[in-house]
CSV table of C-alpha atoms in Angstrom, one decimal:
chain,number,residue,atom,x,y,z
A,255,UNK,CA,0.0,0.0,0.0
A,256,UNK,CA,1.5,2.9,-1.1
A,257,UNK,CA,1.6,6.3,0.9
A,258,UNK,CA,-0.3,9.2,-0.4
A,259,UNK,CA,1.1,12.7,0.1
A,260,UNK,CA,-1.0,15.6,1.5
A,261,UNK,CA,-1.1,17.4,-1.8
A,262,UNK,CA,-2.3,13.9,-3.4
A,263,UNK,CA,-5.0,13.9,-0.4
A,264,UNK,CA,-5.7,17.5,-0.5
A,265,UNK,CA,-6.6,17.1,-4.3
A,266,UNK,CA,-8.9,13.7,-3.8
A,267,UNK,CA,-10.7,15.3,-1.5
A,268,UNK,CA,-10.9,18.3,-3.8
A,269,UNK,CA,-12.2,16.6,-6.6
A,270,UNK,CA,-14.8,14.3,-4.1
A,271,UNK,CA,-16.7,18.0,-3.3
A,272,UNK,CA,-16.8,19.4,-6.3
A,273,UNK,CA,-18.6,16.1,-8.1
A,274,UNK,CA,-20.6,15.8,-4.5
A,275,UNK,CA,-22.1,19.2,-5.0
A,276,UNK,CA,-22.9,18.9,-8.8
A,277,UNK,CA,-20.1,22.0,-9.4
A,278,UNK,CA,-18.4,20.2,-12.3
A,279,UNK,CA,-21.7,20.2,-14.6
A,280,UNK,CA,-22.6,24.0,-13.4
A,281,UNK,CA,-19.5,25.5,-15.1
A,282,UNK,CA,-19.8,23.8,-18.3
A,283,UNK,CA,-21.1,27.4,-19.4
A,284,UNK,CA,-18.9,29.5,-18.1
A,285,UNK,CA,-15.3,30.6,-19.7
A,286,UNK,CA,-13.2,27.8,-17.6
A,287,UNK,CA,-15.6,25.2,-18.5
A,288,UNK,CA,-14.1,21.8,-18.8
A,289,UNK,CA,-11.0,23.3,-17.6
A,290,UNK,CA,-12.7,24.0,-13.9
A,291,UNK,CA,-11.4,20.8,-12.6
A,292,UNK,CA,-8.3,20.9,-14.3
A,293,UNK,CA,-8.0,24.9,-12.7
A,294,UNK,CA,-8.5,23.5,-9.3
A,295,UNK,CA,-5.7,20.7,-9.6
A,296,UNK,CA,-3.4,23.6,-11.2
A,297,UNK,CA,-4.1,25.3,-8.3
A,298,UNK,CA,-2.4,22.6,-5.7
A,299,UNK,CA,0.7,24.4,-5.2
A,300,UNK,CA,-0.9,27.2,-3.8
A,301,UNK,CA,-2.4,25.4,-0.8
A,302,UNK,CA,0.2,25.9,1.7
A,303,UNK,CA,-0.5,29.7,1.1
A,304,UNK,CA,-4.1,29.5,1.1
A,305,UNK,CA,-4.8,26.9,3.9
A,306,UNK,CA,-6.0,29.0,6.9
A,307,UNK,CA,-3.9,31.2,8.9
A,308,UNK,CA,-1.2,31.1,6.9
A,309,UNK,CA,1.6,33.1,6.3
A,310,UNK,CA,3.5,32.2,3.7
A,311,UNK,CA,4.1,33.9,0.1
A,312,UNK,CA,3.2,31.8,-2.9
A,313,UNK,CA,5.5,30.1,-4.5
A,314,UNK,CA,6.3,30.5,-8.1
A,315,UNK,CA,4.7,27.5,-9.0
A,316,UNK,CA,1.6,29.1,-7.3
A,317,UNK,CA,2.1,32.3,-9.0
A,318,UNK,CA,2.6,30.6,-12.4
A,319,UNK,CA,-0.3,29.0,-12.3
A,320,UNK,CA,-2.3,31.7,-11.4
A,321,UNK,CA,-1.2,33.7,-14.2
A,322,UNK,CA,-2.1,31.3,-17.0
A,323,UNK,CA,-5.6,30.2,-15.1
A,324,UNK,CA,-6.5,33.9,-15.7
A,325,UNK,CA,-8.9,36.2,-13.7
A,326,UNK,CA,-11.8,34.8,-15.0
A,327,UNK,CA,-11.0,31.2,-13.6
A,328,UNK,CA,-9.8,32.5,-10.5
A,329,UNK,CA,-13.1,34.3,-9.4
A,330,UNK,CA,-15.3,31.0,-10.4
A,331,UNK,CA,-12.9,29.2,-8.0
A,332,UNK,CA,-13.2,32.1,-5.4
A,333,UNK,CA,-16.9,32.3,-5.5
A,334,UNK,CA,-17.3,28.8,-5.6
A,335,UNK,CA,-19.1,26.1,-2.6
A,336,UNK,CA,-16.3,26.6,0.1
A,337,UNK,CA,-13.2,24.2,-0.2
A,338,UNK,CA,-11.6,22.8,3.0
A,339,UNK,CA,-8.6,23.3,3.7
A,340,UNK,CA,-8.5,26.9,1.3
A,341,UNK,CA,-9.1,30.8,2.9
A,342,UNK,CA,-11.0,32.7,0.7
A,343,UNK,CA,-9.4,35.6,1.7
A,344,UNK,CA,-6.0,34.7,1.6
A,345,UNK,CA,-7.1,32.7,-2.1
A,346,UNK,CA,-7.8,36.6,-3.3
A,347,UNK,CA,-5.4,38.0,-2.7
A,348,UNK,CA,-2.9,36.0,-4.1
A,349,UNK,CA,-2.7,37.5,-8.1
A,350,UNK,CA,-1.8,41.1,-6.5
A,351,UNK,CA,1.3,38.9,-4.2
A,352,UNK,CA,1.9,37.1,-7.5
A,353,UNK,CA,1.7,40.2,-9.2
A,354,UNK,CA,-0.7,39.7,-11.8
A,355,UNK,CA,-2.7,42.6,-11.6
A,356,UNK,CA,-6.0,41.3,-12.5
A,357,UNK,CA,-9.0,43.3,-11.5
A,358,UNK,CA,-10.9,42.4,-8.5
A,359,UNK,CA,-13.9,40.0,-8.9
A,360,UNK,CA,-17.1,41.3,-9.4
């Protein structure tokens, strides 16, 4: 039996809430469509600067993949049913510490 790491973990149980709440067919429609998923596993090396309380500056795999999801991605995924694990708050702000300058969400 192999041992999975917390990232591995972190995106399993990632992928279990967004099929459990019916999030993957919602977006279909929206710019990110079939790449919603694929933005939220993009999105794994941001987590140790997202997770609550935290304190550390993204990474530059963080802040590379934030600048190729786009701000249009990003706000879906900040506006979306509440991941565990992820601070909204911290989640938003991280394009202006990445400096991406994309404009707020709506």
């Amino acid at each position: 039996m192999s041992v999975m790491k917390k990232s591995q973990v972190f995106t399993v149980m990632l992928l279990m809430v967004m099929v459990q709440s019916g999030l993957v067919r919602e977006t279909l429609g929206h710019p990110c469509g079939r790449t919603f998923l694929s933005a939220l596993i993009q999105l794994v090396p941001c987590r140790p600067s997202v997770a609550p309380f935290s304190t550390l500056p993204p990474n530059k795999l963080c802040c590379a993949a934030i600048k190729i999801l786009g701000q249009p991605c990003l706000c879906v995924l900040a506006k979306g049913p509440p991941i565990v694990g992820v601070d909204r708050t911290l989640a938003l702000h991280l394009p202006g510490k990445c400096s991406a300058n994309f404009p707020p969400c709506n």
